[in-house]
Coordinates of C-alpha atoms in Angstrom, one line a residue:
M1 CA -49.3 20.7 -19.7
N2 CA -49.6 22.5 -23.1
I3 CA -46.7 23.2 -25.4
A4 CA -46.5 26.9 -24.5
A5 CA -46.4 26.2 -20.7
A6 CA -43.7 23.6 -21.3
A7 CA -41.6 26.0 -23.3
T8 CA -42.0 28.7 -20.6
N9 CA -40.8 26.3 -17.9
E10 CA -37.9 25.3 -20.1
N11 CA -36.9 28.9 -20.5
L12 CA -37.2 29.5 -16.8
A13 CA -34.9 26.5 -16.2
S14 CA -32.3 27.9 -18.6
I15 CA -32.5 31.3 -16.9
S16 CA -32.0 29.5 -13.5
N17 CA -28.9 27.8 -14.8
M18 CA -27.5 31.1 -16.1
L19 CA -28.1 32.8 -12.8
I20 CA -26.4 30.1 -10.8
Y21 CA -23.3 30.3 -13.0
S22 CA -23.4 34.1 -12.8
A23 CA -23.7 33.9 -9.0
M24 CA -20.6 31.6 -9.0
A25 CA -18.7 34.2 -10.9
V26 CA -19.6 37.0 -8.5
Y27 CA -18.9 34.7 -5.5
T28 CA -15.4 34.2 -7.0
L29 CA -14.8 37.9 -7.1
A30 CA -16.1 38.2 -3.5
F31 CA -13.6 35.4 -2.5
L32 CA -10.8 37.3 -4.1
A33 CA -11.8 40.5 -2.3
H34 CA -11.9 38.6 1.0
L35 CA -8.4 37.3 0.2
A36 CA -7.3 40.9 -0.4
E37 CA -8.8 42.0 2.9
W38 CA -6.7 39.4 4.8
A39 CA -3.6 40.1 2.7
F40 CA -3.7 43.9 2.8
G41 CA -5.0 44.0 6.3
S42 CA -1.9 42.4 7.6
R43 CA -0.2 45.1 9.7
S44 CA 3.3 46.1 9.0
K45 CA 5.9 46.3 11.8
V46 CA 5.5 50.0 11.9
G47 CA 1.7 49.7 12.1
R48 CA 1.9 47.1 14.9
T49 CA 4.3 49.4 16.9
A50 CA 2.0 52.4 16.4
A51 CA -1.1 50.4 17.5
A52 CA 0.8 49.3 20.6
L53 CA 1.8 52.8 21.4
T54 CA -1.7 54.2 21.1
A55 CA -2.9 51.7 23.7
T56 CA -0.6 53.4 26.3
V57 CA -0.8 57.1 25.6
P58 CA -3.2 59.3 27.5
A59 CA -6.6 60.2 26.0
P60 CA -5.7 63.8 25.2
A61 CA -2.6 62.6 23.3
K62 CA -4.8 60.1 21.4
A63 CA -7.2 62.9 20.4
A64 CA -4.4 65.1 19.2
A65 CA -2.9 62.2 17.2
A66 CA -6.3 61.6 15.6
R67 CA -6.6 65.3 14.6
T68 CA -3.1 65.1 13.1
A69 CA -4.0 62.1 11.1
E70 CA -7.1 63.7 9.8
Q71 CA -5.1 66.7 8.7
G72 CA -2.7 64.5 6.8
G73 CA 0.1 64.9 9.3
G74 CA 0.6 61.3 10.2
T75 CA -0.1 57.7 9.5
A76 CA -3.7 56.7 10.4
V77 CA -4.1 53.5 12.3
L78 CA -7.8 52.5 12.7
E79 CA -8.6 51.8 16.3
R80 CA -11.3 49.5 17.4
P81 CA -12.5 48.8 20.9
K82 CA -11.0 45.8 22.5
V83 CA -13.6 43.2 23.4
V84 CA -12.6 40.8 26.1
T85 CA -14.6 37.6 26.3
R86 CA -14.1 35.8 29.5
A87 CA -13.1 32.2 28.8
T88 CA -15.5 29.6 30.1
N89 CA -12.8 27.7 31.9
G90 CA -11.3 30.8 33.4
N91 CA -7.9 30.2 32.1
R92 CA -7.4 33.0 29.6
D93 CA -9.2 36.2 29.0
V94 CA -8.0 37.5 25.7
P95 CA -9.2 40.5 23.7
D96 CA -10.8 39.8 20.3
G97 CA -8.7 40.6 17.2
P98 CA -9.5 43.6 15.0
G99 CA -11.0 41.4 12.3
A100 CA -9.9 40.3 8.8
A101 CA -9.1 43.9 7.9
G102 CA -6.5 44.0 10.6
G103 CA -7.4 47.5 11.6
T104 CA -6.0 49.1 8.4
E105 CA -7.9 51.4 6.0
K106 CA -6.9 49.4 2.9
G107 CA -7.9 46.1 4.4
D108 CA -11.2 47.5 5.5
L109 CA -11.9 48.8 2.0
Y110 CA -11.4 45.4 0.5
G111 CA -13.6 43.9 3.2
R112 CA -16.4 46.3 2.3
I113 CA -16.0 45.4 -1.4
A114 CA -16.1 41.7 -0.5
I115 CA -19.4 42.2 1.5
S116 CA -20.9 44.2 -1.4
L117 CA -20.0 41.5 -3.9
T118 CA -21.3 38.7 -1.6
T119 CA -24.6 40.6 -1.3
L120 CA -24.8 40.9 -5.1
A121 CA -23.9 37.2 -5.5
F122 CA -26.6 36.3 -3.0
L123 CA -29.3 38.2 -4.9
I124 CA -28.3 36.5 -8.2
H125 CA -28.2 33.2 -6.4
F126 CA -31.7 33.8 -5.0
G127 CA -32.9 34.6 -8.5
G128 CA -31.5 31.2 -9.7
V129 CA -33.2 29.3 -6.9
L130 CA -36.5 31.2 -7.5
T131 CA -36.6 30.6 -11.2
R132 CA -35.8 26.9 -10.7
G133 CA -38.9 26.7 -8.5
L134 CA -41.0 28.6 -11.0
S135 CA -39.9 26.2 -13.8
V136 CA -41.2 23.2 -11.9
Q137 CA -44.0 25.0 -10.1
R138 CA -43.0 23.5 -6.7
A139 CA -40.5 24.0 -3.9
P140 CA -37.0 24.1 -5.5
W141 CA -35.5 21.4 -3.3
G142 CA -36.8 18.1 -4.6
N143 CA -33.4 16.6 -5.4
M144 CA -29.7 16.9 -4.4
Y145 CA -29.0 19.6 -7.0
E146 CA -31.8 21.8 -5.8
F147 CA -31.1 21.1 -2.2
S148 CA -27.4 22.1 -2.7
T149 CA -28.1 25.3 -4.4
T150 CA -30.7 26.3 -1.8
F151 CA -28.4 25.3 1.0
G152 CA -25.6 27.6 -0.2
M153 CA -28.1 30.5 -0.6
V154 CA -29.4 30.1 2.9
A155 CA -25.9 29.9 4.4
V156 CA -25.0 33.2 2.7
A157 CA -28.3 34.7 3.8
A158 CA -27.6 33.7 7.4
Y159 CA -24.2 35.3 7.2
L160 CA -25.6 38.6 5.8
V161 CA -28.3 38.7 8.4
L162 CA -25.7 38.4 11.2
L163 CA -23.8 41.2 9.6
A164 CA -26.9 43.4 9.4
L165 CA -27.4 42.7 13.1
R166 CA -23.9 44.1 13.6
K167 CA -22.5 40.8 14.8
N168 CA -18.7 40.3 14.6
V169 CA -18.8 37.7 11.9
R170 CA -16.9 39.2 8.9
W171 CA -14.1 36.8 9.5
I172 CA -16.3 34.0 8.2
G173 CA -16.6 35.6 4.8
L174 CA -13.5 34.0 3.2
L175 CA -14.3 30.5 4.2
L176 CA -18.0 31.0 3.4
T177 CA -17.5 32.2 -0.1
A178 CA -15.0 29.4 -0.7
T179 CA -17.4 26.8 0.6
V180 CA -20.4 28.1 -1.3
L181 CA -18.3 28.0 -4.5
L182 CA -17.4 24.4 -3.8
D183 CA -21.0 23.6 -3.0
L184 CA -22.3 25.1 -6.3
G185 CA -19.4 23.6 -8.2
V186 CA -20.3 20.1 -7.0
A187 CA -24.0 20.8 -7.7
V188 CA -23.6 21.9 -11.3
T189 CA -20.9 19.3 -12.1
W190 CA -22.1 16.1 -10.5
L191 CA -25.6 16.7 -9.0
Y192 CA -27.3 18.6 -11.8
T193 CA -30.6 17.2 -13.0
E194 CA -33.2 18.6 -15.4
S195 CA -36.3 20.3 -14.0
S196 CA -38.9 17.6 -13.4
Q197 CA -41.8 16.8 -11.2
L198 CA -41.5 14.8 -8.0
V199 CA -42.3 11.2 -7.2
P200 CA -45.9 10.9 -5.8
A201 CA -44.7 10.5 -2.2
L202 CA -43.2 14.0 -2.2
H203 CA -46.4 15.7 -3.4
S204 CA -47.2 17.2 0.0
Y205 CA -47.1 20.5 1.8
W206 CA -44.7 18.8 4.2
L207 CA -42.0 19.3 1.4
W208 CA -42.1 23.0 2.2
I209 CA -41.9 22.4 5.9
H210 CA -39.6 19.5 6.4
V211 CA -37.0 20.1 3.8
S212 CA -36.9 23.9 4.3
C213 CA -36.2 23.3 8.0
A214 CA -33.5 20.8 7.1
I215 CA -31.8 23.4 4.9
I216 CA -32.0 26.2 7.4
S217 CA -30.7 23.9 10.2
G218 CA -27.8 22.8 8.0
A219 CA -26.9 26.3 7.0
F220 CA -26.6 27.5 10.6
L221 CA -24.9 24.3 11.8
Y222 CA -22.3 25.0 9.0
L223 CA -21.6 28.4 10.5
G224 CA -21.3 26.8 13.9
A225 CA -18.8 24.3 12.5
V226 CA -16.7 27.0 10.9
S227 CA -16.5 28.8 14.2
T228 CA -15.6 25.6 16.0
L229 CA -12.8 24.8 13.5
L230 CA -11.3 28.2 13.8
Y231 CA -11.7 28.0 17.6
L232 CA -9.4 24.9 17.6
F233 CA -6.7 26.8 15.7
R234 CA -7.0 30.0 17.7
D235 CA -7.0 28.1 21.0
R236 CA -3.7 26.3 20.1
Y237 CA -2.3 29.7 19.0
E238 CA -3.2 31.2 22.4
S239 CA -1.8 28.2 24.2
K240 CA 1.6 28.7 22.4
L241 CA 1.7 32.3 23.4
A242 CA 0.9 31.5 27.0
D243 CA 3.6 28.9 27.2
P244 CA 6.9 30.6 28.1
N245 CA 9.0 27.6 27.1
G246 CA 7.1 26.6 24.0
K247 CA 7.7 27.3 20.4
K248 CA 6.2 30.6 19.3
P249 CA 3.9 30.8 16.3
G250 CA 5.3 31.8 12.9
A251 CA 4.7 35.1 11.2
F252 CA 1.9 33.8 8.9
A253 CA 0.1 32.1 11.8
T254 CA 0.4 35.3 13.9
S255 CA -0.8 37.5 11.1
V256 CA -4.0 35.4 10.7
M257 CA -4.7 34.3 14.2
E258 CA -4.3 37.7 15.9
R259 CA -7.0 39.1 13.8
L260 CA -9.6 36.5 14.7
P261 CA -11.9 36.8 17.7
A262 CA -10.5 35.2 20.9
A263 CA -10.8 31.5 21.3
A264 CA -13.4 32.1 24.0
S265 CA -15.5 34.3 21.6
L266 CA -15.3 31.7 18.8
D267 CA -16.3 29.0 21.3
K268 CA -19.2 31.0 22.6
F269 CA -20.4 31.8 19.1
S270 CA -20.4 28.2 17.9
Y271 CA -22.2 27.1 21.1
R272 CA -24.9 29.7 20.8
V273 CA -25.5 28.9 17.1
N274 CA -25.7 25.2 17.7
A275 CA -27.9 25.6 20.8
T276 CA -30.3 28.0 19.0
I277 CA -30.7 25.8 15.9
F278 CA -30.9 22.5 17.7
P279 CA -34.7 22.8 18.4
L280 CA -35.3 23.4 14.7
W281 CA -33.3 20.3 13.8
T282 CA -35.4 18.4 16.3
F283 CA -38.6 19.7 14.6
T284 CA -37.2 18.7 11.2
I285 CA -37.0 15.1 12.3
I286 CA -40.5 15.2 13.9
A287 CA -41.9 16.8 10.7
G288 CA -40.3 14.1 8.6
A289 CA -41.8 11.4 10.8
I290 CA -45.3 13.0 10.4
W291 CA -44.8 13.2 6.6
A292 CA -43.7 9.6 6.6
G293 CA -46.8 8.6 8.4
E294 CA -48.9 10.3 5.7
A295 CA -46.9 9.0 2.7
W296 CA -46.1 5.5 3.8
G297 CA -48.4 4.7 6.7
R298 CA -45.7 4.5 9.3
Y299 CA -43.9 7.3 11.3
W300 CA -40.5 5.6 11.6
G301 CA -39.1 2.7 9.7
W302 CA -35.3 2.9 10.4
D303 CA -34.7 3.9 6.8
S304 CA -31.0 4.8 6.2
K305 CA -31.9 8.5 6.0
E306 CA -33.9 8.3 9.2
I307 CA -31.1 6.5 11.0
W308 CA -28.5 9.1 10.1
S309 CA -30.8 12.0 10.8
F310 CA -31.2 10.5 14.3
V311 CA -27.5 10.0 14.6
T312 CA -26.9 13.7 13.8
W313 CA -29.5 14.6 16.4
V314 CA -27.9 12.4 19.0
A315 CA -24.4 13.8 18.2
Y316 CA -25.6 17.4 18.7
A317 CA -27.5 16.5 21.8
A318 CA -24.3 15.0 23.2
Y319 CA -22.4 18.1 22.2
L320 CA -24.9 20.4 24.0
H321 CA -24.9 18.1 27.0
A322 CA -21.1 18.1 27.1
R323 CA -21.0 21.8 27.1
A324 CA -23.1 21.7 30.3
T325 CA -21.0 19.0 31.9
V326 CA -17.9 19.9 33.9
G327 CA -14.7 18.6 32.2
W328 CA -16.2 18.7 28.6
K329 CA -15.7 22.3 27.8
G330 CA -13.2 23.6 25.3
R331 CA -11.4 21.4 22.8
K332 CA -13.2 18.1 23.8
A333 CA -16.6 19.6 23.2
A334 CA -15.3 21.3 20.0
Y335 CA -14.2 17.9 18.6
L336 CA -17.6 16.5 19.4
G337 CA -19.3 19.5 17.6
L338 CA -17.2 18.9 14.5
F339 CA -18.1 15.2 14.5
A340 CA -21.8 16.1 14.8
F341 CA -21.6 18.3 11.7
L342 CA -19.7 15.6 9.8
T343 CA -22.6 13.3 10.5
Y344 CA -24.9 15.9 8.8
I345 CA -22.6 16.0 5.8
F346 CA -22.3 12.1 5.7
N347 CA -26.1 11.9 5.8
Y348 CA -26.4 14.2 2.8
Y349 CA -23.7 13.0 0.5
V350 CA -22.8 9.5 1.4
V351 CA -26.3 8.2 2.4
N352 CA -27.9 9.8 -0.7
Y353 CA -25.2 8.3 -3.0
F354 CA -24.5 4.9 -1.6
F355 CA -27.5 3.9 0.5
S356 CA -30.8 2.7 -0.8
G357 CA -34.1 3.4 0.8
L358 CA -37.4 5.3 0.7
H359 CA -35.5 8.6 0.8
S360 CA -33.5 8.0 -2.4
Y361 CA -34.5 11.2 -4.2
S362 CA -31.1 12.4 -5.2
G363 CA -32.2 12.5 -8.9
I364 CA -28.7 11.4 -10.1

């Protein structure tokens, strides 16, 4: 490589770093906007009463009230259709909440600002990953730093795609931006490595196939894990409401939980995400085995990375099997789903840090 090319690559690496830090700044603004969406979307007592009343008045009266609100003669309360998701166990059929905005105009405004900022941050983030790849002239996921930055970008892309498809996922935005900020913060603080070429074993087109599939799988499994975690909270909330003799949830818990989708909706979303992406994770392991056969002359050697990738596969296979088995729906399956995602996280951070093997490419 001549001096001019080396200087160009160094400049691209610097631009990549600048873009990643810029994306973090915009993600922070998006996180604050999502916080405002939840805070200002919390309905007041008057708003809650008005919403309850509009559910019982005849249709002509609703239309008249809407015209009055448009003419400035009343307080506008945004109405959204109630979506009832039938619970898989048949115990509770609860309507979905109105979302993070809480059905208020002010909350919805902050939510739209948050989505716009998240989109802008994603574009900057994408530019950072792209310029990192151009600086090394290869796929930009050859070490833990590059994998982490790309993982966060793909997770946000998955979220934005679901929004574009008009899926009810805006409630993920707050946790997503917080997690991506944490992911990038860890990447730039502890995982950062200078742009460099790969070890000989990684010089293969399988780098594009195997690692990209691992990143995409992880990003969607993350969305499934977030939904599963929120399902556990929402399910407990609904159980308390259904128990006439139990302690009722507090004001804060009520304000948050009543705006989330119903527990049955969250459960169904996480299951569909995990079931859809499981074949890709299966292919990821198969592609890795084929690559190992080309690089090291054996398809499977029980390397630490291979073992824990297989453990993750078994955990998700058990989760999907549990969902199809009577008696393992609901919270039991949810705990198993969270355990499966934790094995993915363990495989990435702990195995790369503390286990030695042929997959020790963390670069740190």
